Coordinates of C-alpha atoms in Angstrom, one line a residue:
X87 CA 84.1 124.3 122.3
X88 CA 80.8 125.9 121.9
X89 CA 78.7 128.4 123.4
X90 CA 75.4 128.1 125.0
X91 CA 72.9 129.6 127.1
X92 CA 74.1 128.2 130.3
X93 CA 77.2 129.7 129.3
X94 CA 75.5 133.2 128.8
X95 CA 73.7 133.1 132.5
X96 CA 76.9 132.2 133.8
X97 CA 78.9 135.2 131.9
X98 CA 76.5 137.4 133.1
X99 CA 76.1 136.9 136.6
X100 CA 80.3 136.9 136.9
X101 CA 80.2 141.1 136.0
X102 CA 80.2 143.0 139.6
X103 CA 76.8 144.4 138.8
X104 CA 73.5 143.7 140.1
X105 CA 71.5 141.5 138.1
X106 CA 68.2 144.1 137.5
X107 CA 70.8 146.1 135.8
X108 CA 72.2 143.4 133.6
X109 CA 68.3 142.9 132.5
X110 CA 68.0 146.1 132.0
X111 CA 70.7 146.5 129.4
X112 CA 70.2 143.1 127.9
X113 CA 66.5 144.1 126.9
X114 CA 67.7 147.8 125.4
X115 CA 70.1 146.6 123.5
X116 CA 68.5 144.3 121.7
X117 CA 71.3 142.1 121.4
X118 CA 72.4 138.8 123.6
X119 CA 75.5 138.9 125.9
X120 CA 78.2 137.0 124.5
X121 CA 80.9 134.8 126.6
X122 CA 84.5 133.7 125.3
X123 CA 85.4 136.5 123.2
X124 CA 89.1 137.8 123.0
X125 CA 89.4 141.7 122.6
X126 CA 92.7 143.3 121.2
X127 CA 92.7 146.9 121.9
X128 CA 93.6 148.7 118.8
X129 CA 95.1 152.2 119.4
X130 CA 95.1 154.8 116.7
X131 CA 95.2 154.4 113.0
X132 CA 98.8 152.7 112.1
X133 CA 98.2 150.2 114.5
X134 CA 94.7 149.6 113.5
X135 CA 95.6 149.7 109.5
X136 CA 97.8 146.9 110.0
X137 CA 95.8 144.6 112.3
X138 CA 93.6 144.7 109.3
X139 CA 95.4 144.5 106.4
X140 CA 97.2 141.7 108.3
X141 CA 93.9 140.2 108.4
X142 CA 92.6 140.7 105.0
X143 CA 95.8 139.0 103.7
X144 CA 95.2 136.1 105.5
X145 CA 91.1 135.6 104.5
X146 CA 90.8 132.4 102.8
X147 CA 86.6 132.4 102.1
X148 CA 85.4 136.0 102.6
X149 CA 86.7 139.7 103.4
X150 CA 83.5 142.0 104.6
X151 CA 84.4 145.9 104.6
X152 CA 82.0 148.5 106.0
X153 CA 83.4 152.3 106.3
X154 CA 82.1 155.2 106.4
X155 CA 85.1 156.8 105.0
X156 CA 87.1 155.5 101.9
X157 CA 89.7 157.6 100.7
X158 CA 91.8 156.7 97.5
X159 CA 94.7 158.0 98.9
X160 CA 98.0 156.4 100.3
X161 CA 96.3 154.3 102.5
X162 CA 93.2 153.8 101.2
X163 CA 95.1 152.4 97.8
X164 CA 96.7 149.9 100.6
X165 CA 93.2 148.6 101.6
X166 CA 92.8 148.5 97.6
X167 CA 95.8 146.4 96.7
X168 CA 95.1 143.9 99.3
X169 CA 91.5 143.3 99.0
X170 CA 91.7 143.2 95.0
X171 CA 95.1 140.5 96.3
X172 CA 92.2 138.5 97.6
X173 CA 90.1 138.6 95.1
X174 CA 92.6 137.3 92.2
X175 CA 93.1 134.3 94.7
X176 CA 89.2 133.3 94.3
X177 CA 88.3 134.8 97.9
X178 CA 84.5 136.5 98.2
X179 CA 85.4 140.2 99.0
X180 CA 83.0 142.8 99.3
X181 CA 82.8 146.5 100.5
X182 CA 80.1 149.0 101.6
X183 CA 81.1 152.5 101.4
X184 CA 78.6 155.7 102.3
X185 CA 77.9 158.3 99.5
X186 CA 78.4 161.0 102.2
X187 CA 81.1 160.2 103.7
X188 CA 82.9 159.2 100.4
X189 CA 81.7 161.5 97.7
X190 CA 85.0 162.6 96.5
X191 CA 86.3 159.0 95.6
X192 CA 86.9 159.3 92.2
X193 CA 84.4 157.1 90.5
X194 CA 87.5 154.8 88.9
X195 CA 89.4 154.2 92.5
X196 CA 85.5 152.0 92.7
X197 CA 85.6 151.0 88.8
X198 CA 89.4 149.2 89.3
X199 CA 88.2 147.6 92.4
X200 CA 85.3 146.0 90.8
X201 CA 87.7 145.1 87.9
X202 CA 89.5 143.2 90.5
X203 CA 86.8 141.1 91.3
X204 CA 85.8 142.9 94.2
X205 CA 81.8 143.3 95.3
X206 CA 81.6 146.7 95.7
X207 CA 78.7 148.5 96.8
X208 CA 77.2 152.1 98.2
X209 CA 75.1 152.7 101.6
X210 CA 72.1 154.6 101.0
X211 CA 73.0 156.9 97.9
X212 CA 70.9 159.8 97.5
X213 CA 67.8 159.3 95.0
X214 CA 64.6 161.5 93.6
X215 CA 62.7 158.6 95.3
X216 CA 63.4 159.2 98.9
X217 CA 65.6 162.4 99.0
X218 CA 64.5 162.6 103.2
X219 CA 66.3 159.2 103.6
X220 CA 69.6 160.8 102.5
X221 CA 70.0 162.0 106.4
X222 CA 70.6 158.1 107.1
X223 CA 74.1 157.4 106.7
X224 CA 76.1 154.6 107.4
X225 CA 78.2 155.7 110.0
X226 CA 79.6 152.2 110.4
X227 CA 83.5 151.2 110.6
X228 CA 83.9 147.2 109.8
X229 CA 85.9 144.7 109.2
X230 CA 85.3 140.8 109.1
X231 CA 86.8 137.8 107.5
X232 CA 85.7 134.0 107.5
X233 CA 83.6 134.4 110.1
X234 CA 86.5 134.2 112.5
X235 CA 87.8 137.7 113.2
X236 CA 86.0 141.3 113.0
X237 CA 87.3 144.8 114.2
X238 CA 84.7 148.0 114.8
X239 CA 85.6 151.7 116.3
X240 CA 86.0 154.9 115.2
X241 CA 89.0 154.6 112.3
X242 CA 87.9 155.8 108.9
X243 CA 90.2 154.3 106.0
X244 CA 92.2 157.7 105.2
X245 CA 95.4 159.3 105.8
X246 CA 94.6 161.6 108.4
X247 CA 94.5 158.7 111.0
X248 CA 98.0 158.5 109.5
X249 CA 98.8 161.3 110.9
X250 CA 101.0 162.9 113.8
X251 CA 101.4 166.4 115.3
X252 CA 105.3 167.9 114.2
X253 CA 104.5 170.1 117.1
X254 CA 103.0 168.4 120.3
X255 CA 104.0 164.9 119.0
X256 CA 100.5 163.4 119.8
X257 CA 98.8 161.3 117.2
X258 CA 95.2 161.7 115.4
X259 CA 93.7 160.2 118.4
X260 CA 91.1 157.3 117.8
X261 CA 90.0 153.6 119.0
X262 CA 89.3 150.5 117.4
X263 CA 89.2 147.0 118.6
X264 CA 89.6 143.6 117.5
X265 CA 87.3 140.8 118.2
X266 CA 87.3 136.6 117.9
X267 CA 85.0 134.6 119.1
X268 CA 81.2 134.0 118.9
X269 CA 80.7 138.1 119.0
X270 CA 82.3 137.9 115.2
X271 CA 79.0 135.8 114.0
X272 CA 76.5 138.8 115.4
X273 CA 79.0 141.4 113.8
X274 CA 79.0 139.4 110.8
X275 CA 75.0 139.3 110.8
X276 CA 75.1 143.3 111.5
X277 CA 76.5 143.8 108.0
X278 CA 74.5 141.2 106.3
X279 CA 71.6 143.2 107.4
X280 CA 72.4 146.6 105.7
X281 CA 74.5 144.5 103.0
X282 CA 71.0 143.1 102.4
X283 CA 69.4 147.2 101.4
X284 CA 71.7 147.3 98.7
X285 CA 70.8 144.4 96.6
X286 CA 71.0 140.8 97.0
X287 CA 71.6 139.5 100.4
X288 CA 74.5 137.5 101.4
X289 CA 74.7 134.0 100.4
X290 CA 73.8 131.3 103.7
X291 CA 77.3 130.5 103.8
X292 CA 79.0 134.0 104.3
X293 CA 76.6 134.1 107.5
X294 CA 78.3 132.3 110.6
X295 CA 76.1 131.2 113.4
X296 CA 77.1 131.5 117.1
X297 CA 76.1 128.2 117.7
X298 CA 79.4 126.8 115.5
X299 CA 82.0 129.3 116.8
X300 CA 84.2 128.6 119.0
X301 CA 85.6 130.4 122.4
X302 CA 88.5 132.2 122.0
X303 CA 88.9 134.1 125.2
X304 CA 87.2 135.2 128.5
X305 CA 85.8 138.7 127.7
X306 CA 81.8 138.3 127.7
X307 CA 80.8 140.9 125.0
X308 CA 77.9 142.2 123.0
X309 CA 77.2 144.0 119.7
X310 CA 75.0 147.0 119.4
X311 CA 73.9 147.2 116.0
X312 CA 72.5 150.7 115.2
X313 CA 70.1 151.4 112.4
X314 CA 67.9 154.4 111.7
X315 CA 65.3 155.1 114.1
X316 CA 66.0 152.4 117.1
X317 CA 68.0 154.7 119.2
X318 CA 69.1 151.4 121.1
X319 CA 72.6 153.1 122.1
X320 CA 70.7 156.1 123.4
X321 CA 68.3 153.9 125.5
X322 CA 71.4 151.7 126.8
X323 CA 73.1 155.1 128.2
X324 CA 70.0 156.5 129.5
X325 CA 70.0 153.0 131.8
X326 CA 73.4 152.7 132.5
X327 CA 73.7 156.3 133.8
X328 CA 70.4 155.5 136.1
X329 CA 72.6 152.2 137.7
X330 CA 76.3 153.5 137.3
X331 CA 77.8 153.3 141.0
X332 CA 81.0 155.1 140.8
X333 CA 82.5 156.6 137.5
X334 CA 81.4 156.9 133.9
X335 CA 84.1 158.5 131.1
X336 CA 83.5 159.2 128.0
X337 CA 85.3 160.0 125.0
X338 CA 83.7 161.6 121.8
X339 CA 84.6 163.8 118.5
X340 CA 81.4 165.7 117.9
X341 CA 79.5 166.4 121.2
X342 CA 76.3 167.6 120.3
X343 CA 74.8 166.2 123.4
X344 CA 70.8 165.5 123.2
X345 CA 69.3 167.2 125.7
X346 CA 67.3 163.6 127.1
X347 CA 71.1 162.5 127.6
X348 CA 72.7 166.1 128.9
X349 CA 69.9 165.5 132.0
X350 CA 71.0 162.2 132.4
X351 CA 74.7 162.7 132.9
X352 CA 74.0 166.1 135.1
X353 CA 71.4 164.3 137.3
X354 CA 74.5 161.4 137.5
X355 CA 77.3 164.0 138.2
X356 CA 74.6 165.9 140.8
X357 CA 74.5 162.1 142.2
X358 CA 77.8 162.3 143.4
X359 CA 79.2 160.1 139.9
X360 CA 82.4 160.8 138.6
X361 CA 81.4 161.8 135.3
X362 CA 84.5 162.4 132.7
X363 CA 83.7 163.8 128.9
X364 CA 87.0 164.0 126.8
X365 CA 86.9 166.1 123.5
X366 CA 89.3 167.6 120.8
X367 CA 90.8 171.4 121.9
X368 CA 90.5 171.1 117.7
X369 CA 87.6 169.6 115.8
X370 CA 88.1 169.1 112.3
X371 CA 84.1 170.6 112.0
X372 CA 85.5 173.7 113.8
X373 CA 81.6 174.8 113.5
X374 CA 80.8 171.6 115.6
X375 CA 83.7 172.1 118.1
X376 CA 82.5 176.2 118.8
X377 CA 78.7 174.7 119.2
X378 CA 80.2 172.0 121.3
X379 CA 81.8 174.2 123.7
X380 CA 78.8 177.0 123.6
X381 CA 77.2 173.6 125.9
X382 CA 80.5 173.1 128.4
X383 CA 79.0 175.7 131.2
X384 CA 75.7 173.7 132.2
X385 CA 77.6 170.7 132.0
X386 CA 80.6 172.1 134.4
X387 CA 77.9 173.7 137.0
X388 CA 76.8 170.2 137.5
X389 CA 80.4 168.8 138.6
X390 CA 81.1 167.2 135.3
X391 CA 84.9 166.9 134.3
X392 CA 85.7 168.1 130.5
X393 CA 89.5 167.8 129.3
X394 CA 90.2 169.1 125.7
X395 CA 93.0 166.5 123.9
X396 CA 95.8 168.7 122.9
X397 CA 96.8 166.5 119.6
X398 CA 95.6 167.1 116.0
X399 CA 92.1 165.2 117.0
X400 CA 90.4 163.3 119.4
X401 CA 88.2 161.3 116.9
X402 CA 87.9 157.9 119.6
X403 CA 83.6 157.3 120.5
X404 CA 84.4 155.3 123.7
X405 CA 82.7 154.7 127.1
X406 CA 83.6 153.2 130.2
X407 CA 81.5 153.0 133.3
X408 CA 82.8 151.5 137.0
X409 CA 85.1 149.5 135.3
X410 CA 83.6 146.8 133.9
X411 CA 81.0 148.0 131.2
X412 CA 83.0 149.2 128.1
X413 CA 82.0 150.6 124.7
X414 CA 84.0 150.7 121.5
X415 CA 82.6 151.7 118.4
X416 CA 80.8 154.2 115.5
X417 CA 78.4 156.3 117.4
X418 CA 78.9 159.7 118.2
X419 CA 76.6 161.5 121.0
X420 CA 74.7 163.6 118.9
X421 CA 71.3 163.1 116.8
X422 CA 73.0 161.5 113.7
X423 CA 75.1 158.9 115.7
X424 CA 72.1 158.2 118.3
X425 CA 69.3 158.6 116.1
X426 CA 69.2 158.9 112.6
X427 CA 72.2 156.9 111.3
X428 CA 73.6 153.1 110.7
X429 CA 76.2 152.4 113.4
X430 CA 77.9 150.2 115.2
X431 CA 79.7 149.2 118.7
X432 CA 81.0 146.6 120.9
X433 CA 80.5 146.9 124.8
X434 CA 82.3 144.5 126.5
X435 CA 81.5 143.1 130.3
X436 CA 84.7 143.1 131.6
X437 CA 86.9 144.1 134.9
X438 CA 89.8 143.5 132.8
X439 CA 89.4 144.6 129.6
X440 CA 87.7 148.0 131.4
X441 CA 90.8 148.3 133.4
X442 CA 93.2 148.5 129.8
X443 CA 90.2 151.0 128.7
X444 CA 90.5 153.2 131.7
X445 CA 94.3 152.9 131.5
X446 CA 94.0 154.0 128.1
X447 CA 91.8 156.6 129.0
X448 CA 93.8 158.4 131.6
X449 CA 97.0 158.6 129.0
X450 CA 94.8 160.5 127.3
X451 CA 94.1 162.9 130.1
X452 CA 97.6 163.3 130.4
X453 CA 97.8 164.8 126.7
X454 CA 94.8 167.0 127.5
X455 CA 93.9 170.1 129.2
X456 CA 90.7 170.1 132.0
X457 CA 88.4 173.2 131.4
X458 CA 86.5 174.2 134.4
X459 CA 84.4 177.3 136.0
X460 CA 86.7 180.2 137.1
X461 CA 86.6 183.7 137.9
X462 CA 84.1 186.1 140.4
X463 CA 81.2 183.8 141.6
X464 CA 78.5 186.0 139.6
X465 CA 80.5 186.1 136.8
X466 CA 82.0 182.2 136.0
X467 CA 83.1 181.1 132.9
X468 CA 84.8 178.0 131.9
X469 CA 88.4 178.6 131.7
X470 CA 91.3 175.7 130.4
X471 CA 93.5 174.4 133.9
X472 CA 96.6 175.5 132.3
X473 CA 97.5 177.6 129.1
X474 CA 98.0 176.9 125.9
X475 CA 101.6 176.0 124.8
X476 CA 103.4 177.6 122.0
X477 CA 103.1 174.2 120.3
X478 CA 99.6 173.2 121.2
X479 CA 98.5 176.8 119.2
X480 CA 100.8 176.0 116.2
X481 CA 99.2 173.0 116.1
X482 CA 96.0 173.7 116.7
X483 CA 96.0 176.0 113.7
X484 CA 97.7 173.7 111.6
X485 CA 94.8 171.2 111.7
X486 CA 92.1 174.5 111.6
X487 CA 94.2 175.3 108.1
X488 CA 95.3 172.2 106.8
X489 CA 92.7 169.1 107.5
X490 CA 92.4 166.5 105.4
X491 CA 89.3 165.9 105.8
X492 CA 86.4 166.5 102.6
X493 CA 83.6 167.6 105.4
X494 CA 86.0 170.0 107.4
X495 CA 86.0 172.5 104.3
X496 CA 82.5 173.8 104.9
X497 CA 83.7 174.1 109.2
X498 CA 86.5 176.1 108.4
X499 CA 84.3 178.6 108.0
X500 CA 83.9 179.4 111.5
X501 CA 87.8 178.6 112.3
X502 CA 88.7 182.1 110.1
X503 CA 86.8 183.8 112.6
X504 CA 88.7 182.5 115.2
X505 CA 86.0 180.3 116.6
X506 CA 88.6 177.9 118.1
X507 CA 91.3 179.8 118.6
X508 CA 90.5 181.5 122.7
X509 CA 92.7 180.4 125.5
X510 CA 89.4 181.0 127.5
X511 CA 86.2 180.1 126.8
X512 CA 83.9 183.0 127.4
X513 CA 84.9 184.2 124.0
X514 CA 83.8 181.2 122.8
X515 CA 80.6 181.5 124.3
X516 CA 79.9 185.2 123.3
X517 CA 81.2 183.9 119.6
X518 CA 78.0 181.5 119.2
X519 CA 75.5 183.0 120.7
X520 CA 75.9 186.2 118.6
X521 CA 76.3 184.3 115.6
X522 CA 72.7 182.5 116.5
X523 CA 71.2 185.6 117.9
X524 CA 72.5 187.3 114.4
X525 CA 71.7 184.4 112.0
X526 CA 68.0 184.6 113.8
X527 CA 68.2 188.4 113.1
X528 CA 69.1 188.2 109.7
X529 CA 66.4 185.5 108.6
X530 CA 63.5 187.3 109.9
X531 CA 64.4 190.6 108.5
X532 CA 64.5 188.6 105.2
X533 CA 61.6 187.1 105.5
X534 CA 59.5 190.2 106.8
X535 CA 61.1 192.2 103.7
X536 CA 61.1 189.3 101.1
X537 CA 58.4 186.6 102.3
X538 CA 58.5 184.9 98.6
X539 CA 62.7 184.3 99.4
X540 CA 61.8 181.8 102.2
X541 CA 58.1 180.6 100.9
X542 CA 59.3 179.3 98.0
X543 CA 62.3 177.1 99.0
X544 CA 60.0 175.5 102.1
X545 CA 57.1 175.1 99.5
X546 CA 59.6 173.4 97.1
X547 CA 60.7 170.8 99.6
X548 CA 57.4 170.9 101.0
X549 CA 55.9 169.5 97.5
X550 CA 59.3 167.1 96.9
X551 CA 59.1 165.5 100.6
X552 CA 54.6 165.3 99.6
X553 CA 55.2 163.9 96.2
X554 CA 58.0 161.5 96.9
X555 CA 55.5 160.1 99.9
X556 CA 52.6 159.8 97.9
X557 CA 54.2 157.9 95.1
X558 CA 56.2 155.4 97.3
X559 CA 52.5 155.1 98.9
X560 CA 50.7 154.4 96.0
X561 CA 53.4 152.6 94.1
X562 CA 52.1 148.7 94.1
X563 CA 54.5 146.3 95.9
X564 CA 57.0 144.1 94.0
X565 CA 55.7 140.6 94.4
X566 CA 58.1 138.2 96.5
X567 CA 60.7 136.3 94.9
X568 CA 60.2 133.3 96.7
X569 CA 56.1 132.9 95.4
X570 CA 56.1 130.1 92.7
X571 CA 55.1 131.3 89.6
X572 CA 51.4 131.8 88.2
X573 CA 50.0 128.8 86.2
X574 CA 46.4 128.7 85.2
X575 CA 46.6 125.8 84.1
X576 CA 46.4 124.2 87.5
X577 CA 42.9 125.7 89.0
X578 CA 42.7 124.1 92.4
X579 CA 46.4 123.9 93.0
X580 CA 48.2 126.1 96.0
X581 CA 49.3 129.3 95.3
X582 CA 51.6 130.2 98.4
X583 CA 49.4 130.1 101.3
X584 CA 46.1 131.1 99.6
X585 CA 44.2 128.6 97.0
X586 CA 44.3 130.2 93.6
X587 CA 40.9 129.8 91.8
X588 CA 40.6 131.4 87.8
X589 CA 38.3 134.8 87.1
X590 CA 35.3 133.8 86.4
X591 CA 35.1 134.4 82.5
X592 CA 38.2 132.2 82.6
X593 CA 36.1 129.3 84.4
X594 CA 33.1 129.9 81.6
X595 CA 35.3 129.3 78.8
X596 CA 36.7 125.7 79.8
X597 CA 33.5 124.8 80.6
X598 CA 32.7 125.4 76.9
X599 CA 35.7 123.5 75.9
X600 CA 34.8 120.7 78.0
X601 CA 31.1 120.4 77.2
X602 CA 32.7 120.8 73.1
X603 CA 35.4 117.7 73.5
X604 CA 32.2 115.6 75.1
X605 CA 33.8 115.8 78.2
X606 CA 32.2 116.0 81.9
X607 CA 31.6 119.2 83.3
X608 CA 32.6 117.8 86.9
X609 CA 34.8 115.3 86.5
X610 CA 34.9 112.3 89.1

């Protein structure tokens, strides 16, 4: 059974939604509505680890792997064994890992995969060429195999998501979901398309159409794949927080809200929506948890809900809005996830797949704590529901003390000066802003004192960033692969789509040869 665009109108106009709203998202998305999918919720990292391991043991043409995060640890030498498995047995299997996000692989966990047989490849590295493209990362978290099953969310291939809290009990909180159906063939495209920046592209028959797969379920479903510079998931939010009707929750790790999108959600909340934000109590950036808090208080004047997840991290990037419009996937609400990186998510159209979201959603709730505004009316602060338990602090400051994670070492910074560790958050607050206001201090005392200390570094990027532009500018193209090659031999043949004639010297000379072997100059 195959899909078609009757199929689409009709999958469309079955969501409880008006239809100008359905338009709407359609166009910013950039991507086509999907019918007959089946979705498999995939909750936290065990069970998500072995839906696709299960799946990469089981690929019998291809096994496409996109992750931000790597790790050669336990479980990342799991993924190893069972994608190199694949390769001895003569299936295509190829990975994309991000410089960034993987720097501290050793460089032989990559050199024994590659041994293996497997194609393995890195997003974006950083280069003298284009040093201002490093900021790109991909952000993505992907799996797909033979065109018939994919998986995206949040899970990064490490042992932290591994991971369980001796204290509170609760998990290293995140979200995946698996997909089959004619959605796999647009994942499946998504990673062709940044597979493609890294060398050769993927062969025509590693790239599924949606016209040949067949309908596995009744979720309608769409992919929003995120590249550098688009900003379709921002776009998408900005309209669905203009129609939502009722409710809108959201769950995210870094929340470094832009402020286009901070307006959006008050004006929503203002509107009489139920607007929900949950976050970790303990970010493994403990700089981006204190910065994320320093934003709660605007965000709690306006009637928004914020619940802090009491477990070792709430690492899930999900959204679900009156029900039936739900998001699973990469992107973080902050500039890198919404503007500047790779990403991607799937947003499914669906009263019951939202219900399992919001069911999902509410558990979590229960394993949080609300912050809201308390104390004298001139004097509010935001302020946790209930106190922290003895357990919640112990293990609160046994993720500050002991992540995992490569990027947490530069956070915990901040988490020695007990950026984190307030049962309110009015310390919190006071926290960052005197850190800014003192960072701010600092630098222009510097710079009035010792101008030459800050010229020089901005002048030496300044020349690097100038330099880099103007050679990639003046640089002259690499010709096209697919343009026959040159033969002067043949002067009035068809040289692509332009008729190649010989410089004139070239002309003069067989003239002379002609006109020497007796021949016409204008043959008939």
């Amino acid at each position: 059974m195959q899909a078609s665009p009757s199929d689409v109108h009709d999958a469309e106009l079955a969501i409880p939604h008006e239809a100008g709203l359905a338009r709407a998202l359609r166009r910013v998305s950039g991507s086509q509505l999907r019918p007959g999918n089946r979705l498999t919720l995939l909750q936290n990292g065990p069970d998500t680890f072995d839906d696709w391991i299960a799946s990469i043991s089981r690929a019998r043409r291809w096994v496409h792997l996109e992750n931000y995060i790597f790790k050669s640890d336990h479980i990342g030498r799991r993924f190893a064994d069972a994608l190199a498995e694949r390769a001895a047995a003569g299936v295509q299997v190829r990975v994309l890992y991000d410089w960034y996000g993987s720097w501290d692989v050793p460089g032989r966990f990559w050199q024994d995969l590659r041994r293996a047989g497997v194609d393995v490849r890195v997003a974006n590295p950083l280069g003298v060429g284009a040093p201002l493209h490093a900021v790109s990362r991909d952000h993505r978290k992907l799996v797909a195999v033979d065109g018939e099953y994919a998986s995206v969310g949040g899970v990064c291939i490490a042992d932290p998501w591994l991971q369980r809290s001796p204290m509170t009990g609760l998990p290293y909180r995140d979200t995946a979901v698996g997909v089959t159906g004619p959605a796999v063939a647009d994942l499946e495209h998504a990673f062709a398309a940044i597979w493609a920046t890294t060398g050769s592209p993927l062969p025509d028959e590693e790239l599924p159409t949606t016209a040949e797969m067949l309908l596995t379920g009744s979720t309608a479903a769409r992919v929003m794949a995120e590249e550098p510079g688009r900003q379709r998931m921002l776009r998408m939010l900005q309209v669905l927080l203009a129609g939502v009707e009722k409710r809108i929750w959201i769950a995210d790790a870094y929340f470094l809200i832009l402020p286009i999108l901070r307006e959006a959600l008050i004006a929503a909340a203002r509107d009489g929506i139920d607007v929900r934000i949950l976050l970790p109590a303990t970010n493994d950036l403990p700089v981006v948890g204190a910065l994320s808090r320093w934003g709660y208080r605007p965000l709690l004047d306006a009637g928004i809900r914020i619940w802090e997840y009491a477990g070792l991290m709430m690492h899930a990037k999900t959204t679900i809005a009156d029900g039936w419009w739900a998001r699973i996937g990469s992107t973080n609400l902050n500039v890198t996830g919404l503007v500047t990186n790779w990403e991607i998510n799937l947003v499914a159209e669906d009263a019951a797949f939202g219900a399992a979201m919001e069911a999902m959603y509410l558990q979590d709730l229960a394993d949080a704590r609300e912050i809201r505004l308390g104390g004298p009316r001139r004097h509010t602060r935001a302020i946790p529901v209930r106190p922290e338990t003895r357990a919640e602090r112990r293990a609160r400051k046994e993720v500050q003390h002991g992540s995992a994670s490569s990027s947490a070492r530069v956070g915990r910074i901040s988490a020695a000066l007990g950026a984190a560790g307030s049962s309110t958050l009015e310390h919190q607050e006071r926290l960052v802003g005197a850190a800014i206001g003192g960072t701010l201090l600092v630098t222009s005392l510097i710079t009035a004192r010792f101008p030459r200390l800050i010229a020089w570094p901005l002048a030496t990027i300044g020349l690097a960033a100038g330099g880099t532009t103007l050679v990639r500018a003046l640089r002259a193209p690499v010709p096209s692969p697919h343009v026959p090659p040159r033969r002067p031999s043949q002067p009035g043949r068809w040289r692509g789509t332009r008729r190649y004639r010989p410089a004139p010297g070239r002309r003069l000379g067989r003239l002379r040869k002609r006109r020497k072997d007796g021949r016409s100059a204008n043959p008939a």
